[in-house]
Structures are given as C-alpha cells and as structure tokens.
C-alpha cells in the first residue's frame, strides 16, 4: 500500500478522500520546486532567527539506525529544544492501552470469521500476544502489529532521541497528541480495517522483507527509494479508494498539522525536530510545505 506500512514505522511507536487543508503559502511561481529525494537531516532557515534542523526517523531498534551520524548528533546537541511527533510517556501508553480493544459484546473472531481469525492468532502469537488477548483487539491494532517487526529491546530511534533530550535538559515538545494519532486509526471504517488486516496476514513474510528494505534505503538516505517501495505495496493491495483515503489520513493531513504546530519552535530558532522520514518528501511533504511558507530548506546529511 502506498506509504501505509512504511508510514506506520514512524506513526506507531509503540483513510472517502477529503480535500487537504491549505497552508498560507507563497504562489507556486514564487517558490522554486525542489526534489526532496535524498537526505535525512535538513536545515530550515529564515531571516532573523537561528537555523533549525529537521531529522527524518524510522521506527527501528537496529544499532545501525540508533547510532546516528556525527553531523546529526552535533545538530541535536547544539539545539535548544527537541520536538517529535508525539511525546511518549506513561500517559500516552495508558491512552494507547485503553483504545486497543473492541467494545463489549464484540470480538475479533466475530468480525473476521474463524479461518482468518485462526491464521491471525497464530501470527500474533509470534509477536507475543496470546489468542485470548487478540480476540478482544480492534482490527487496526492487529494489522499495525503485524506490519512492524517484533520489538526486542523497545529502544527505538524516536524513544532514544527523546531520552537523550531529557538527559540534556532540553524542553521536549510533541507535534500531535496521542489521541490524534490513535483517532487516525479508530476512524478507519471497520470493513477497511479488516481488508488491511487480511492483507497483513496474507503477506506477512513479504512485509518482513519489505521492512528490511526500508531500513536499508533509510540508511542510504534514499527518500525516493523508500517511496518506491511504498508504491510497490500500493500495487499489491489493488484498492485505489482505500489507498487514497489512507494516504490522506496518515500522511497529507498530518503533514499540514505538524507544519502548523512546529511554527512556534522554528520562530524561536535552534530547534531540532524529528519525524518519520516519509513525511518529508513530495509536493505535499513537510519540506515542501515549509518551503511554501518562506523557509529555506537544504539537505545537510
């Protein structure tokens, strides 16, 4: 699915198409088009304030990902604030736990039918979740779990950056609330959740390989390559309506919201902002939206 599973790498730390809100942007003729296809660390500049940095992350606990390059670490260390997609704390965990389960009187086997539920339960057991718990889970919780690698240490890049910022005494900010992130999934129609769950079950082995390719292209700072992998997933799903709805809800709508909310940090200057790498590129990506707002955006690494 176009950007869906790869976007979940960034969205989950742990879809009728709409018209996206419009930013107060300069006219297209006044803003030269830039191909934001290569790079993870971007300098964001505007006259009168110190430059800030925007860093694309990926939801991974691989040592190669956690060991950020020196130029990224230097920008992070020198920044006066740290901002991420959503603050990860005990309150966020509690809210997530409270939103994972179906209402009383419903269960997943009732929604999926026994054959699909049995296959789903077997895969979820590999992720450490027994069938009696899976029975109560919402379909979106299951498909997102099956779309991500099984956690080993729990120390993912976003969490590591947040912990480092706290150790350094930096103020830490979130661009979204946990409620907003969870609502993205809760508002997916249940039949669509089931389509996504079934796709995750049918292609579970392929998803593991795809995710490893995402990591490799991330390490190569290849944003265009990451998007290409997502396009290939889109063709495999073969459901244009669902893909368009998902891309709007998971990517485009959130890009606008996050750019609006990082404005105060950029106005202060010397901010370090981290978000999933697939939010960065494209005509509706965060880098382009910042450029339309009058910021100079350039790749550092």
Coordinates of C-alpha atoms in Angstrom, one line a residue:
X1 CA 0.0 0.0 0.0
X2 CA 1.4 3.4 -0.9
X3 CA 3.2 4.6 2.2
X4 CA 0.8 2.8 4.6
X5 CA 3.0 0.2 6.1
X6 CA 6.2 2.2 5.8
X7 CA 4.4 5.2 7.4
X8 CA 3.5 3.0 10.3
X9 CA 7.1 2.6 11.0
X10 CA 7.1 6.3 12.0
X11 CA 3.5 6.6 13.2
X12 CA 3.3 3.7 15.6
X13 CA 6.0 3.9 18.3
X14 CA 4.9 1.9 20.2
X15 CA -8.4 6.5 5.4
X16 CA -13.9 8.9 1.5
X17 CA -11.0 11.1 0.3
X18 CA -11.1 14.7 1.5
X19 CA -9.5 17.9 0.4
X20 CA -6.5 18.7 2.4
X21 CA -6.4 22.0 4.3
X22 CA -4.4 24.7 2.6
X23 CA -1.5 26.4 4.2
X24 CA -0.9 30.1 3.8
X25 CA 1.6 29.5 1.1
X26 CA 3.5 31.6 -1.5
X27 CA 2.3 31.2 -5.0
X28 CA 3.8 28.2 -6.9
X29 CA 5.5 30.7 -9.3
X30 CA 7.4 32.3 -6.4
X31 CA 8.6 29.1 -4.9
X32 CA 11.1 27.0 -7.0
X33 CA 10.3 23.3 -7.0
X34 CA 12.8 21.2 -5.1
X35 CA 13.2 17.4 -5.4
X36 CA 13.4 16.4 -1.8
X37 CA 14.6 12.9 -2.6
X38 CA 17.9 12.4 -0.8
X39 CA 18.7 13.3 2.8
X40 CA 17.6 12.8 6.4
X41 CA 18.9 15.9 8.1
X42 CA 17.6 19.2 6.7
X43 CA 18.5 22.8 7.7
X44 CA 15.4 25.1 8.0
X45 CA 16.3 28.8 7.8
X46 CA 14.6 32.1 7.8
X47 CA 16.0 35.6 8.2
X48 CA 16.2 36.9 11.8
X49 CA 16.3 33.6 13.6
X50 CA 18.9 30.9 14.2
X51 CA 18.6 27.9 11.8
X52 CA 16.7 24.8 13.0
X53 CA 17.1 21.2 11.9
X54 CA 14.5 18.6 10.7
X55 CA 15.5 15.0 11.0
X56 CA 13.7 12.0 9.3
X57 CA 13.5 9.0 11.5
X58 CA 12.4 5.4 11.1
X59 CA 10.8 3.1 13.7
X60 CA 13.7 0.8 14.3
X61 CA 15.8 -0.5 17.1
X62 CA 18.6 -1.7 14.8
X63 CA 22.0 -0.5 16.1
X64 CA 22.8 1.0 12.7
X65 CA 19.8 3.2 13.0
X66 CA 20.3 4.1 16.7
X67 CA 23.9 5.0 16.0
X68 CA 23.1 8.4 14.5
X69 CA 25.9 10.1 12.4
X70 CA 28.1 12.6 14.0
X71 CA 26.6 15.5 12.0
X72 CA 23.1 14.7 13.2
X73 CA 24.3 14.3 16.8
X74 CA 26.1 17.6 16.6
X75 CA 22.9 19.4 15.5
X76 CA 20.9 17.6 18.2
X77 CA 23.4 18.5 20.9
X78 CA 23.5 22.2 19.9
X79 CA 19.8 22.6 19.7
X80 CA 17.9 24.4 22.5
X81 CA 14.7 22.3 22.1
X82 CA 13.6 18.9 20.9
X83 CA 10.3 18.2 19.1
X84 CA 8.9 14.9 18.0
X85 CA 5.6 13.6 16.5
X86 CA 4.1 12.7 19.9
X87 CA 5.5 12.6 23.4
X88 CA 6.0 9.0 24.6
X89 CA 5.3 8.8 28.3
X90 CA 3.2 6.8 30.8
X91 CA 0.1 8.8 29.9
X92 CA 0.5 8.1 26.2
X93 CA 1.0 4.4 27.0
X94 CA -2.2 4.3 29.2
X95 CA -4.2 6.0 26.5
X96 CA -3.0 3.6 23.9
X97 CA -3.8 0.6 26.0
X98 CA -7.3 1.9 26.7
X99 CA -8.0 2.3 22.9
X100 CA -6.8 -1.1 21.7
X101 CA -9.8 -3.2 22.5
X102 CA -13.2 -3.7 20.9
X103 CA -16.4 -2.6 22.7
X104 CA -18.2 -5.0 25.0
X105 CA -20.2 -7.6 23.1
X106 CA -17.8 -7.7 20.1
X107 CA -14.8 -9.9 19.4
X108 CA -12.3 -10.2 16.5
X109 CA -13.4 -13.7 15.6
X110 CA -16.9 -12.4 15.1
X111 CA -15.6 -9.8 12.7
X112 CA -13.1 -11.9 10.8
X113 CA -14.7 -15.3 10.8
X114 CA -12.9 -18.4 12.2
X115 CA -10.5 -19.3 9.4
X116 CA -8.9 -15.8 9.2
X117 CA -9.0 -15.4 13.0
X118 CA -7.1 -18.6 13.5
X119 CA -4.4 -17.5 11.0
X120 CA -4.2 -14.1 12.6
X121 CA -3.9 -15.5 16.1
X122 CA -1.0 -17.8 15.0
X123 CA 0.9 -14.8 13.6
X124 CA 0.1 -12.7 16.7
X125 CA 1.4 -15.4 18.9
X126 CA 4.8 -15.0 17.2
X127 CA 4.6 -11.3 18.4
X128 CA 4.0 -12.5 21.9
X129 CA 0.2 -11.9 22.0
X130 CA -2.0 -14.9 23.0
X131 CA -5.2 -15.7 21.2
X132 CA -7.4 -14.7 24.2
X133 CA -6.0 -11.2 24.0
X134 CA -6.1 -11.0 20.2
X135 CA -9.8 -11.9 20.5
X136 CA -10.5 -8.5 22.1
X137 CA -8.3 -6.4 19.9
X138 CA -9.5 -3.9 17.2
X139 CA -8.6 -4.9 13.7
X140 CA -6.3 -1.9 13.2
X141 CA -4.3 -2.8 16.3
X142 CA -3.7 -6.3 14.8
X143 CA -2.7 -5.1 11.4
X144 CA -0.3 -2.5 12.7
X145 CA 1.3 -5.0 15.0
X146 CA 1.7 -7.5 12.1
X147 CA 3.1 -4.7 9.9
X148 CA 6.0 -4.0 12.3
X149 CA 8.9 -6.1 13.5
X150 CA 8.6 -7.7 16.8
X151 CA 10.3 -5.5 19.4
X152 CA 13.4 -6.9 21.0
X153 CA 14.7 -4.1 23.2
X154 CA 11.9 -1.5 23.0
X155 CA 14.5 1.2 22.4
X156 CA 13.5 2.7 19.0
X157 CA 15.2 5.7 17.4
X158 CA 12.4 8.2 18.4
X159 CA 12.4 7.0 22.0
X160 CA 16.2 7.2 22.1
X161 CA 16.2 10.8 20.9
X162 CA 13.5 11.7 23.4
X163 CA 15.5 10.2 26.3
X164 CA 18.7 11.9 25.1
X165 CA 16.9 15.3 25.1
X166 CA 15.6 14.8 28.6
X167 CA 19.1 13.8 29.8
X168 CA 20.5 17.0 28.3
X169 CA 17.8 19.1 29.9
X170 CA 16.2 20.3 26.7
X171 CA 12.5 21.2 26.7
X172 CA 10.7 18.4 24.8
X173 CA 7.5 19.1 22.6
X174 CA 5.1 17.0 20.7
X175 CA 3.5 18.0 17.3
X176 CA 0.4 15.8 17.9
X177 CA -1.4 14.3 20.8
X178 CA -1.7 10.5 21.3
X179 CA -5.4 11.0 20.9
X180 CA -5.0 12.5 17.5
X181 CA -2.7 9.7 16.4
X182 CA -5.0 6.9 17.6
X183 CA -8.0 8.7 16.1
X184 CA -6.4 8.3 12.7
X185 CA -6.9 4.5 13.1
X186 CA -10.1 4.5 15.0
X187 CA -11.8 6.5 12.2
X188 CA -10.9 3.9 9.6
X189 CA -14.2 2.1 8.7
X190 CA -14.2 -1.4 10.2
X191 CA -14.5 -3.2 6.8
X192 CA -11.4 -1.3 5.7
X193 CA -9.6 -2.3 8.8
X194 CA -10.4 -5.9 8.0
X195 CA -9.1 -5.5 4.4
X196 CA -5.8 -4.2 5.8
X197 CA -5.6 -6.9 8.4
X198 CA -6.2 -9.6 5.8
X199 CA -3.5 -8.1 3.6
X200 CA -1.1 -8.1 6.5
X201 CA -1.8 -11.7 7.2
X202 CA -1.6 -12.8 3.6
X203 CA 1.7 -11.0 3.0
X204 CA 3.3 -11.3 6.4
X205 CA 6.5 -12.9 5.2
X206 CA 6.8 -10.3 2.4
X207 CA 6.2 -7.5 4.9
X208 CA 9.2 -8.6 6.9
X209 CA 11.4 -8.4 3.8
X210 CA 9.9 -5.1 2.7
X211 CA 10.6 -3.6 6.1
X212 CA 14.3 -4.6 5.9
X213 CA 14.5 -2.9 2.5
X214 CA 13.0 0.2 4.0
X215 CA 15.8 0.2 6.7
X216 CA 18.5 -0.2 4.0
X217 CA 17.1 2.7 1.9
X218 CA 16.7 4.8 5.1
X219 CA 20.4 4.2 6.0
X220 CA 21.3 5.2 2.4
X221 CA 19.2 8.4 3.0
X222 CA 17.2 7.5 -0.1
X223 CA 13.8 9.0 0.4
X224 CA 12.8 8.4 -3.2
X225 CA 13.7 4.7 -2.8
X226 CA 11.5 4.5 0.3
X227 CA 8.6 6.0 -1.6
X228 CA 9.2 3.5 -4.4
X229 CA 8.9 0.6 -2.0
X230 CA 5.6 2.1 -0.8
X231 CA 4.3 2.4 -4.4
X232 CA 5.0 -1.3 -4.9
X233 CA 2.9 -2.1 -1.8
X234 CA 0.1 0.0 -3.3
X235 CA 0.0 -2.1 -6.4
X236 CA -0.1 -5.2 -4.4
X237 CA -3.2 -4.1 -2.5
X238 CA -5.1 -3.1 -5.6
X239 CA -7.6 -0.9 -3.8
X240 CA -7.2 2.7 -5.1
X241 CA -10.0 4.1 -2.8
X242 CA -8.5 2.7 0.3
X243 CA -5.0 3.7 -0.7
X244 CA -6.1 7.3 -1.4
X245 CA -8.0 7.5 1.9
X246 CA -5.1 6.1 3.9
X247 CA -2.5 8.3 2.4
X248 CA -4.6 11.4 3.1
X249 CA -5.2 10.4 6.7
X250 CA -1.8 9.0 7.6
X251 CA 0.4 11.4 5.6
X252 CA -1.1 14.5 4.0
X253 CA -3.5 15.7 6.7
X254 CA -0.9 15.1 9.4
X255 CA 1.8 16.9 7.4
X256 CA -0.2 20.1 7.4
X257 CA -1.0 19.8 11.1
X258 CA 2.6 19.2 12.1
X259 CA 4.0 22.1 10.0
X260 CA 1.4 24.4 11.6
X261 CA 2.5 23.3 15.1
X262 CA 6.2 23.4 14.6
X263 CA 6.0 27.1 13.6
X264 CA 6.5 28.3 17.1
X265 CA 9.6 26.2 17.6
X266 CA 11.0 27.4 14.3
X267 CA 10.2 31.0 15.3
X268 CA 12.3 30.5 18.4
X269 CA 15.1 29.1 16.3
X270 CA 17.8 26.5 17.0
X271 CA 15.2 23.7 17.3
X272 CA 15.7 20.0 16.5
X273 CA 12.5 18.4 15.1
X274 CA 12.3 14.6 14.4
X275 CA 9.5 12.9 12.5
X276 CA 9.1 9.8 10.3
X277 CA 11.2 10.2 7.1
X278 CA 8.3 9.6 4.8
X279 CA 6.6 12.8 6.0
X280 CA 9.5 14.8 4.4
X281 CA 9.4 14.3 0.6
X282 CA 6.9 15.1 -2.1
X283 CA 4.7 18.0 -3.2
X284 CA 2.6 17.6 0.0
X285 CA 5.5 16.7 2.2
X286 CA 6.7 18.7 5.2
X287 CA 9.8 20.0 3.4
X288 CA 7.8 21.4 0.5
X289 CA 5.2 22.9 2.9
X290 CA 8.0 24.6 4.9
X291 CA 9.4 26.0 1.6
X292 CA 6.0 27.3 0.7
X293 CA 5.9 29.2 4.0
X294 CA 9.1 31.0 3.1
X295 CA 11.7 28.9 4.8
X296 CA 15.0 28.0 3.0
X297 CA 15.3 24.2 3.3
X298 CA 18.6 22.4 2.4
X299 CA 20.0 18.9 3.0
X300 CA 22.8 18.6 5.5
X301 CA 23.1 14.8 5.6

